[in-house]
Short mmCIF file of C-alpha atoms in Angstrom, two decimals:
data_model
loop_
_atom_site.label_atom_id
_atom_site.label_comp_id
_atom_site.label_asym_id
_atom_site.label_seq_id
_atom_site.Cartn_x
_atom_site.Cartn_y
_atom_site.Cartn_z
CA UNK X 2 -6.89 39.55 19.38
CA UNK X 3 -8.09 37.54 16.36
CA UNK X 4 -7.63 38.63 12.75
CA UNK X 5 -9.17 37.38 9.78
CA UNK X 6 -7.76 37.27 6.45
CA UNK X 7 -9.56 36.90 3.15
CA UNK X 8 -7.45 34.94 0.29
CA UNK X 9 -9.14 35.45 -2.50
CA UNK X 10 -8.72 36.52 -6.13
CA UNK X 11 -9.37 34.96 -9.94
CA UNK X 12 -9.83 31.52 -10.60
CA UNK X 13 -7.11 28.98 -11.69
CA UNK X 14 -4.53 31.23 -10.46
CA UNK X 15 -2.85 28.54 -7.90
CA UNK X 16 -4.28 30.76 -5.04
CA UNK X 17 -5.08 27.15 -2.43
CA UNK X 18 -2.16 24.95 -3.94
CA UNK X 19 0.45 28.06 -3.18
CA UNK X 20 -1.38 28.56 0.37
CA UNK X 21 -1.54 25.09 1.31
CA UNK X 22 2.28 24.87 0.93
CA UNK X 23 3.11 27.83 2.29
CA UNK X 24 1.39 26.55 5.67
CA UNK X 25 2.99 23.68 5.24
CA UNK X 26 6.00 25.17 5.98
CA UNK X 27 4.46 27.71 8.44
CA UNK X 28 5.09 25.85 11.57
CA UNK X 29 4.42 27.14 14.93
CA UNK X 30 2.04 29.43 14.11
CA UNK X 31 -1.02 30.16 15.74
CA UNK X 32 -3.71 30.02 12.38
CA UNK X 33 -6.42 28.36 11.44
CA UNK X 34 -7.41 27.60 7.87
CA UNK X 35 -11.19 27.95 6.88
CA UNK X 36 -11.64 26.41 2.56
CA UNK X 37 -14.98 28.07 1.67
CA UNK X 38 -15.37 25.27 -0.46
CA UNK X 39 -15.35 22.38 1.49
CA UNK X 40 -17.93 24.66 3.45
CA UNK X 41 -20.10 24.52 0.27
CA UNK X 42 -19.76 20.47 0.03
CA UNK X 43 -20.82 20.30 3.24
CA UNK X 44 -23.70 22.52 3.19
CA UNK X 45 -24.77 20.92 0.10
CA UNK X 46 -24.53 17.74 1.70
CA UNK X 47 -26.91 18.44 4.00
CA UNK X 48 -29.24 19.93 1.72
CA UNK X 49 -29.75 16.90 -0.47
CA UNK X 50 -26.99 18.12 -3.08
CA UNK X 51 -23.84 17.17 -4.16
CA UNK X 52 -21.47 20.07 -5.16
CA UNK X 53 -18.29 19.01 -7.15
CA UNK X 54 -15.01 20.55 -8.72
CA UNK X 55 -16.82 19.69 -11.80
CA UNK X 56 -20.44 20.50 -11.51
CA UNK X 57 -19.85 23.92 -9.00
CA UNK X 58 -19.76 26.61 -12.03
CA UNK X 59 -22.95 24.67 -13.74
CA UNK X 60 -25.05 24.47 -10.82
CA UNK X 61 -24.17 27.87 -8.92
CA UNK X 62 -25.45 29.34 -13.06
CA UNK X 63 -28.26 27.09 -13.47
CA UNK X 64 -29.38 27.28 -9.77
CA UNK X 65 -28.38 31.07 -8.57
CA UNK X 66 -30.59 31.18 -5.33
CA UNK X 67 -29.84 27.94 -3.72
CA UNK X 68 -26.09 28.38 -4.90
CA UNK X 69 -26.69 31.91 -2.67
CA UNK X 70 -28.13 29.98 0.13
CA UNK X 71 -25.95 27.71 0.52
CA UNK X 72 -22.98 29.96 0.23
CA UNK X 73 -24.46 32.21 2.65
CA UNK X 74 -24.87 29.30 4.97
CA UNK X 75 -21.12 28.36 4.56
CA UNK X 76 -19.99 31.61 5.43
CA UNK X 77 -22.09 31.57 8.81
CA UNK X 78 -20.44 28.52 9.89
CA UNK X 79 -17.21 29.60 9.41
CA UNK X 80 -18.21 32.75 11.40
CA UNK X 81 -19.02 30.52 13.74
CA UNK X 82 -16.16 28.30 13.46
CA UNK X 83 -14.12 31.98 13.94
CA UNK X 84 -15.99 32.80 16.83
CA UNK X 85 -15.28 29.24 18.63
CA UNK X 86 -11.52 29.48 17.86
CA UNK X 87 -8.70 29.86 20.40
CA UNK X 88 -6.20 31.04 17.13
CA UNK X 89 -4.86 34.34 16.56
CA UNK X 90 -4.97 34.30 12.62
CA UNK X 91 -7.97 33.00 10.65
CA UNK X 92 -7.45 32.55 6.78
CA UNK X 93 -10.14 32.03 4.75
CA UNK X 94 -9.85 31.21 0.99
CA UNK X 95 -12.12 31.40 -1.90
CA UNK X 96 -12.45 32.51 -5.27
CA UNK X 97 -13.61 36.58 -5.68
CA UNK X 98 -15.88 36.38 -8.91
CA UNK X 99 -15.75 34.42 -11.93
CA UNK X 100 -17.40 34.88 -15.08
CA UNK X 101 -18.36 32.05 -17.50
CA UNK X 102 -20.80 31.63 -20.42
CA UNK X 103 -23.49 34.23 -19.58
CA UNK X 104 -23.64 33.76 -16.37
CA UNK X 105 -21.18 34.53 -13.24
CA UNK X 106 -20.73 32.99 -10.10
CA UNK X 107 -19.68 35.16 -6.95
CA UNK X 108 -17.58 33.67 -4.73
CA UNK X 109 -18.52 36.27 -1.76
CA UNK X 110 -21.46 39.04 -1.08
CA UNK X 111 -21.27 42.12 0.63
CA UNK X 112 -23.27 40.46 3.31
CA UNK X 113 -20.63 37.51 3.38
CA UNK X 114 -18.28 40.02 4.04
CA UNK X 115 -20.13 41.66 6.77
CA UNK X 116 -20.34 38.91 8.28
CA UNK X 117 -16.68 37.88 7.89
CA UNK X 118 -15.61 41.40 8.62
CA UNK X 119 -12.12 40.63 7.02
CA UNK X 120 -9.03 42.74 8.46
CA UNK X 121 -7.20 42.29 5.45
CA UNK X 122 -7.35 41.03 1.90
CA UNK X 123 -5.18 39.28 0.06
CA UNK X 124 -5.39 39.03 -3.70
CA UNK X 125 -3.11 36.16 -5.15
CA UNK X 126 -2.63 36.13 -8.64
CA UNK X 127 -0.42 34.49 -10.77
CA UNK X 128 1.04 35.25 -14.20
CA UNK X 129 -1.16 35.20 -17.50
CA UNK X 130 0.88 32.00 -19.13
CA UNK X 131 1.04 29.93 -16.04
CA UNK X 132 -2.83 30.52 -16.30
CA UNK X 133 -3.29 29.44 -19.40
CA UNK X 134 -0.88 26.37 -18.89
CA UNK X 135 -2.84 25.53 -15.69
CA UNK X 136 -6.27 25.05 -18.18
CA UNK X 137 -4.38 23.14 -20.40
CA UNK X 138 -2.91 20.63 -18.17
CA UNK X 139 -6.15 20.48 -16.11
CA UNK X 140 -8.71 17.95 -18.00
CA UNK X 141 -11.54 19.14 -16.24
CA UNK X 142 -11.00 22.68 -17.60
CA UNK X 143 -9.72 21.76 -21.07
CA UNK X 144 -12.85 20.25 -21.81
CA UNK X 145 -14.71 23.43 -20.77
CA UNK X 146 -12.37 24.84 -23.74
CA UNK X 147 -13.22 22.03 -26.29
CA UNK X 148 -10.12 20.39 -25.75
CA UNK X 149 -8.27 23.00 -27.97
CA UNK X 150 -5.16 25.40 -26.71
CA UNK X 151 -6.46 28.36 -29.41
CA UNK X 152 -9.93 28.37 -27.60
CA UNK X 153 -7.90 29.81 -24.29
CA UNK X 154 -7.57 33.12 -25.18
CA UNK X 155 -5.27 35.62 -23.17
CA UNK X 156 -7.69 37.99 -23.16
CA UNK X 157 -10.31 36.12 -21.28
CA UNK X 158 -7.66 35.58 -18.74
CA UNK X 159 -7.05 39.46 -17.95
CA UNK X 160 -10.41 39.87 -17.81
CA UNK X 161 -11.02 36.90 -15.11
CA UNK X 162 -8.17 38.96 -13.34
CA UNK X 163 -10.01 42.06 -14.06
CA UNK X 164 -13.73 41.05 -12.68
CA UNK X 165 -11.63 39.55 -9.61
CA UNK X 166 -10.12 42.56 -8.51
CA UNK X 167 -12.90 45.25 -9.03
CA UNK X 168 -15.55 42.65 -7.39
CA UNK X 169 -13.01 42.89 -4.41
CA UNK X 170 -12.36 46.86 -4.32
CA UNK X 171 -16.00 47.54 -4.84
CA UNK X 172 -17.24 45.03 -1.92
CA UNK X 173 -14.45 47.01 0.31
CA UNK X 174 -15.71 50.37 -0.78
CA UNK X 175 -18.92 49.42 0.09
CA UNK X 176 -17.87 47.43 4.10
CA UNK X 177 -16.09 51.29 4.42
CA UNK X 178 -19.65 52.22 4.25
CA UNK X 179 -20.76 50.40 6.72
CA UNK X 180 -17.96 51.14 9.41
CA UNK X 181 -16.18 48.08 8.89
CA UNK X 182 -12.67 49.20 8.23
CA UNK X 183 -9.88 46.77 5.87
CA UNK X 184 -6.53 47.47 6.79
CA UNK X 185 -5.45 47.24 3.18
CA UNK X 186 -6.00 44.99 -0.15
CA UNK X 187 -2.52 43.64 -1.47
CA UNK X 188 -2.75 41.96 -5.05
CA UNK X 189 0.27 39.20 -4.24
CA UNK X 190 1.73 37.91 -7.00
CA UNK X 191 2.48 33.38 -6.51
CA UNK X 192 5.78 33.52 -7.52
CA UNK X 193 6.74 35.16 -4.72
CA UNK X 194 8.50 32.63 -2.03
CA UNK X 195 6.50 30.69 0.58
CA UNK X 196 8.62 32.46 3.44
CA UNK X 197 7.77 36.02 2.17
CA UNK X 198 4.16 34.82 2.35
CA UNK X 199 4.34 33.69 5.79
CA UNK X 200 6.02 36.69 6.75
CA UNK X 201 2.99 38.61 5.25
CA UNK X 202 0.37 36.73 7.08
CA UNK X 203 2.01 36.02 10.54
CA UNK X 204 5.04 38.27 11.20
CA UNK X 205 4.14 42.02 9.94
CA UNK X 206 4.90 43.39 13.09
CA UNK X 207 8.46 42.72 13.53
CA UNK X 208 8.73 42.80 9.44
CA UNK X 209 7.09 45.31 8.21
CA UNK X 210 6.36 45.49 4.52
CA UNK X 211 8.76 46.37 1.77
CA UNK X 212 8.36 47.73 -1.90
CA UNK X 213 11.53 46.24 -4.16
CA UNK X 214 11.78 48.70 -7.28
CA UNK X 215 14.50 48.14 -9.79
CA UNK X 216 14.55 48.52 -13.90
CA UNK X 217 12.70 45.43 -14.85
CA UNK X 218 13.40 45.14 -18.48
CA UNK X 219 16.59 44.61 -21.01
CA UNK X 220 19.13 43.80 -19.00
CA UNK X 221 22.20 40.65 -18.76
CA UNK X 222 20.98 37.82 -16.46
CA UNK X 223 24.06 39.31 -14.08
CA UNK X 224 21.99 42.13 -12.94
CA UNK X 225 18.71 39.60 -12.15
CA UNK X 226 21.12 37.71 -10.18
CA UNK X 227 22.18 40.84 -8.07
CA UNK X 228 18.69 41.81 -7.47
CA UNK X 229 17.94 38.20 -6.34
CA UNK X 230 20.67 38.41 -4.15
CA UNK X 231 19.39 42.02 -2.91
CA UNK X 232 16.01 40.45 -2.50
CA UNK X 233 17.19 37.25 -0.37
CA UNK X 234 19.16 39.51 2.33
CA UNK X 235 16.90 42.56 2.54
CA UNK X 236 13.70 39.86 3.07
CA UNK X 237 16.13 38.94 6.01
CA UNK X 238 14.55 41.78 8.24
CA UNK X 239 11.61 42.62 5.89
CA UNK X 240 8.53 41.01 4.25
CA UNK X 241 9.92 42.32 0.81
CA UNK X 242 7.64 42.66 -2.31
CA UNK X 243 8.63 41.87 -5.53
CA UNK X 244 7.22 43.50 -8.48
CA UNK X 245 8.79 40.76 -10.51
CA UNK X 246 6.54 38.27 -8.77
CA UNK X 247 3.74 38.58 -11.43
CA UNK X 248 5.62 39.24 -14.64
CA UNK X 249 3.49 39.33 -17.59
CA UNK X 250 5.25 41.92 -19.39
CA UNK X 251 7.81 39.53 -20.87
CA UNK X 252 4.87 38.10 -23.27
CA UNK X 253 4.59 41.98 -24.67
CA UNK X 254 8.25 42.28 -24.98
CA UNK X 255 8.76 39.05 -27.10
CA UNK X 256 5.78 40.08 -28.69
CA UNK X 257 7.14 43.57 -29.64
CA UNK X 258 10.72 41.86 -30.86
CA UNK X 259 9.11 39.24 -33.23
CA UNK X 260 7.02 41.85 -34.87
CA UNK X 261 10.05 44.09 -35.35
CA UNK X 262 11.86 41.06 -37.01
CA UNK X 263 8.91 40.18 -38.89
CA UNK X 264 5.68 42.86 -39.37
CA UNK X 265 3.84 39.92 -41.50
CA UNK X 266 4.09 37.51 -38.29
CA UNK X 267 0.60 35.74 -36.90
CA UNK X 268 1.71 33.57 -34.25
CA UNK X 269 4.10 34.99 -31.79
CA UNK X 270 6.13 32.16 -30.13
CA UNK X 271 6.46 32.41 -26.30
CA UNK X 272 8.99 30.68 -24.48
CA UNK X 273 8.11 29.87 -20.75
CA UNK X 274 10.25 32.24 -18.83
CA UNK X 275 10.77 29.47 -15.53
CA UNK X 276 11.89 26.40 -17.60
CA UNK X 277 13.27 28.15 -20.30
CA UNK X 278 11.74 25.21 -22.45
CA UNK X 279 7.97 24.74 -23.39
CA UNK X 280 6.94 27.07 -26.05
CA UNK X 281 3.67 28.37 -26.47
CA UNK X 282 2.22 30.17 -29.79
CA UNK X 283 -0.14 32.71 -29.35
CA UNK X 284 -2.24 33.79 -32.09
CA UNK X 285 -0.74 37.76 -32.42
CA UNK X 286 -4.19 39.55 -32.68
CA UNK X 287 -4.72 37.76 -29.05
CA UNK X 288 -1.71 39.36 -27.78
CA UNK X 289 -2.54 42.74 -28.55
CA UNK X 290 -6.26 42.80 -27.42
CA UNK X 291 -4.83 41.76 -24.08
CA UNK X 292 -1.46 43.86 -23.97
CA UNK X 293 -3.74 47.29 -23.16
CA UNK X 294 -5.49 45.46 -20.46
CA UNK X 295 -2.02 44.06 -19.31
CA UNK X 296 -0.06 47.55 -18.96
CA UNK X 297 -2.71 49.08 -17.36
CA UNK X 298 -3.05 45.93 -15.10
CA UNK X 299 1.09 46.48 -13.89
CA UNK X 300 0.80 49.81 -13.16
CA UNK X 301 -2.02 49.74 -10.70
CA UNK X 302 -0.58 46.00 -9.25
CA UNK X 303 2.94 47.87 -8.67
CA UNK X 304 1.50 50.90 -6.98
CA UNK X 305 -1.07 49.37 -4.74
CA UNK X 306 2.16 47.44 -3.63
CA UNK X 307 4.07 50.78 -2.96
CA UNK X 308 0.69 52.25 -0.83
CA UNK X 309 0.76 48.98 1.14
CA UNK X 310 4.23 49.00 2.16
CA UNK X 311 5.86 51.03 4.82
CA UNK X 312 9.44 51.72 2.79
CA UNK X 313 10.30 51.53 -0.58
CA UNK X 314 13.82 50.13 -1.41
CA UNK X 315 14.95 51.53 -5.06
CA UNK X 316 17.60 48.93 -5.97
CA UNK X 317 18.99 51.12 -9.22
CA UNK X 318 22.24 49.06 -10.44
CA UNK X 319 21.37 50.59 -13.73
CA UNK X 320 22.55 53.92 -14.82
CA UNK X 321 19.68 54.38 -17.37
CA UNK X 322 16.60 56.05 -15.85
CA UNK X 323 13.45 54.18 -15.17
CA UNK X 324 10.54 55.37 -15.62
CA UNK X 325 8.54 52.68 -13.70
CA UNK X 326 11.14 53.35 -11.03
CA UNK X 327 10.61 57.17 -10.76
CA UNK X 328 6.91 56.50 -10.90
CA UNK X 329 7.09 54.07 -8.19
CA UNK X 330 9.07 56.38 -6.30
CA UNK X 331 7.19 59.50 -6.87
CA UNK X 332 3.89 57.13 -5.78
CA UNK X 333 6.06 56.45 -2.08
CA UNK X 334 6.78 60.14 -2.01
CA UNK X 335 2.44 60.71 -2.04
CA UNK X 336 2.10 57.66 0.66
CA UNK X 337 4.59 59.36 3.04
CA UNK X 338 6.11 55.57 2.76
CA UNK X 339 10.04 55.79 3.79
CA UNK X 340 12.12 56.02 0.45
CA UNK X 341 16.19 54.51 0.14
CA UNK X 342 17.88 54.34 -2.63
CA UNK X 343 20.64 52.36 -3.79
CA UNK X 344 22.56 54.32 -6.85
CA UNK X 345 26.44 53.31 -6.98
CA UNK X 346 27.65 55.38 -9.81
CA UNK X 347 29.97 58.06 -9.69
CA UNK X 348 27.40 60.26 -12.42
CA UNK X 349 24.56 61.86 -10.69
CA UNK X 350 20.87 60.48 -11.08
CA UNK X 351 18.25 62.45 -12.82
CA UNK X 352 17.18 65.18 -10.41
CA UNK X 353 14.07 64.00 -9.95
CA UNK X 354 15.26 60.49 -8.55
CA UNK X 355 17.55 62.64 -6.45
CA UNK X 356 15.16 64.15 -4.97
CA UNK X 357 12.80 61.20 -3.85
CA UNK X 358 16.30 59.74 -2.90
CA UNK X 359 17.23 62.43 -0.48
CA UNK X 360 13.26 63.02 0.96
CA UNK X 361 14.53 63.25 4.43
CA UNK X 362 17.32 65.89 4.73
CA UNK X 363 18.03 64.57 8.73
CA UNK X 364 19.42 61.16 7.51
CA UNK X 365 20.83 59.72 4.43
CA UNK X 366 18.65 57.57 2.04
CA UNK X 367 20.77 57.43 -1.20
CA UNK X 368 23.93 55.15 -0.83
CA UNK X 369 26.01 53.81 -2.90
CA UNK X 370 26.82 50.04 -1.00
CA UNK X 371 23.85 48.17 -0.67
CA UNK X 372 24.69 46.58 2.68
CA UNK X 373 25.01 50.14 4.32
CA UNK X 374 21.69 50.63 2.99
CA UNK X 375 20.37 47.62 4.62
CA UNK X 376 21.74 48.42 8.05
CA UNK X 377 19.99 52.12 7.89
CA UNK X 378 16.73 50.41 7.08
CA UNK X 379 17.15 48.14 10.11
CA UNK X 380 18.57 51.30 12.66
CA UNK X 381 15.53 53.60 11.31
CA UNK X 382 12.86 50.85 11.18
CA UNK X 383 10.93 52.27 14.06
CA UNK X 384 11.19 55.21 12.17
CA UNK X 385 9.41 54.65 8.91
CA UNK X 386 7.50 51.50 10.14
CA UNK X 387 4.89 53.38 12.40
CA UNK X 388 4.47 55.86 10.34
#
């Protein structure tokens, strides 16, 4: 039976460079890959225009109703192409929405989607900086900026992310409508690894999805590296996802330790949290326009990851309570998604985490070795995975 995937979500977000390496090293399996816009070059082609990198956003603004037709038409030949395919999988990738100038440029319809009739949607997204850098080193776009870092503002950025998103939910509310049913919308952070994306599109079945909580914030680089390590084995058996895979909330955190030091400060200097190097200053007033957008962004990106996934595995090597944590596992508790905790202190947790912890009074979810916690995850998969 064939299934189509929609990978979509805000512009320069490294959606089609991540994808096209994960396939890369997807071999053996049974896809096909449909690029909406080499669809659109070719349409245009035919209709007497030529549509560029450069010139798409100007002429889709400046000429709305043949941008619609020939978007329209792209989409029926890759229905088409669909229908005439012998693969299983069928990705198709293309911006959601994007919103430049006064003007915006919709990178799918409701009637698109009708036609597409996606069985699931995948929203990739990558981290607010990386965005920002991505402009910056991309001569094309810096222009569009004037050529100046201070034009780039964070706040735009969340609110590309923003537009994405709700253009997606609201065209899925609407197919629901219409009797087309999406299994689920996932908003995938890039930095997750290529194999956990593979395992996402192609292998869900034999590993089902995964929620990875832990405390996030303020702690020694050993306890990253035993999460890591928690991550690596667990995604073994599992298509695990991270919450750490879209991590904006370091910008607020250097944000809010600079202004302690220094209440008078005006440009808040980021360091970029992969290279530990390049450094980045932000204008502060920027920051804090986008920080509201940004914490109300993680919340609803970390709990549409929990209602996705089949399990939640708390990994709490942390005897200070979490809120995100309890949230997150509160949010499981409401999904009916299977809930295991790892917790390998002698002192009890809070009550309340003891009680998500120990849902199930037939079997033992709360453990204190994180290997026996593994192997009960892999004995009671049929368990929790049909659920």
């Amino acid at each position: 039976m064939k299934e189509v995937i929609l990978l979509t979500g805000p512009p320069l977000n490294g959606r089609d460079e991540y994808i096209e390496e994960a396939l890369r090293l997807a071999e053996g399996e049974n896809y096909a890959y449909y690029h909406v816009f080499e669809y659109l070059k070719e349409v245009g082609k035919d209709r007497g225009v030529k549509i560029t990198r450069k010139n798409v956003l100007d002429f889709a603004i400046s000429h709305p109703d043949l941008m619609n037709d020939i978007r329209d038409e792209a989409f029926e030949k890759i229905r088409k192409d669909i229908d005439e395919s012998d693969k299983k999988f069928h990705l198709v990738s293309t911006p959601s929405l994007f919103r430049w100038g006064s003007g915006s440029v919709l990178g799918f319809t409701l009637s698109n989607l009708k036609l597409l009739k996606p069985d699931r949607v995948v929203i990739m997204l990558d981290d607010i900086l990386s965005v920002r850098r991505r402009i910056i080193n991309d001569p094309e776009w810096f222009e569009r900026f004037g050529n100046e870092k201070d034009n780039i503002k964070l706040t735009t950025l969340v609110m590309w992310r923003e537009d994405a998103i709700n253009h997606v939910k609201t065209l899925i509310h609407e197919l629901k409508k219409e009797g087309i049913e999406v299994r689920y919308i996932i908003q995938f952070g890039i930095r997750h690894p290529y194999q956990t994306f593979i395992d996402l599109i192609f292998h869900e079945k034999e590993k089902p999805l995964v929620y990875l909580s832990y405390p996030m914030t303020g702690h020694e680089e050993e306890y990253y590296h035993r999460v890591r390590g928690f991550y690596e084995k667990l995604s073994k058996h599992f298509t695990v996802l991270d919450p750490g895979a879209l991590d904006d909330w370091w910008i607020v955190a250097e944000y809010d330790n600079q202004v302690e030091k220094n209440p008078e400060i005006r440009k808040i200097k980021i360091k970029n949290i992969f290279d530990g190097e390049e450094v980045e200053e932000l204008d502060r007033e920027d920051i804090e326009q986008a920080t509201d957008i940004l914490r109300r962004q993680l919340v609803e990106r970390d709990f549409n990851l929990v209602d996705v996934s089949k399990a939640i595995a708390v990994y709490h090597y942390a005897e200070g309570i979490s809120a995100g944590v309890i949230s997150e596992m509160a949010e499981a508790y409401r999904t009916l998604a299977a809930i295991y905790l790892y917790y390998p202190f002698k002192r009890r947790p809070s009550p309340f985490m003891e009680f998500y912890g120990m849902q199930n009074p037939s079997r033992r979810t709360m453990f204190k070795d994180e290997d026996e916690m593994i192997s009960a995850m892999i004995e009671e998969k049929e368990y929790w995975a049909k659920a």
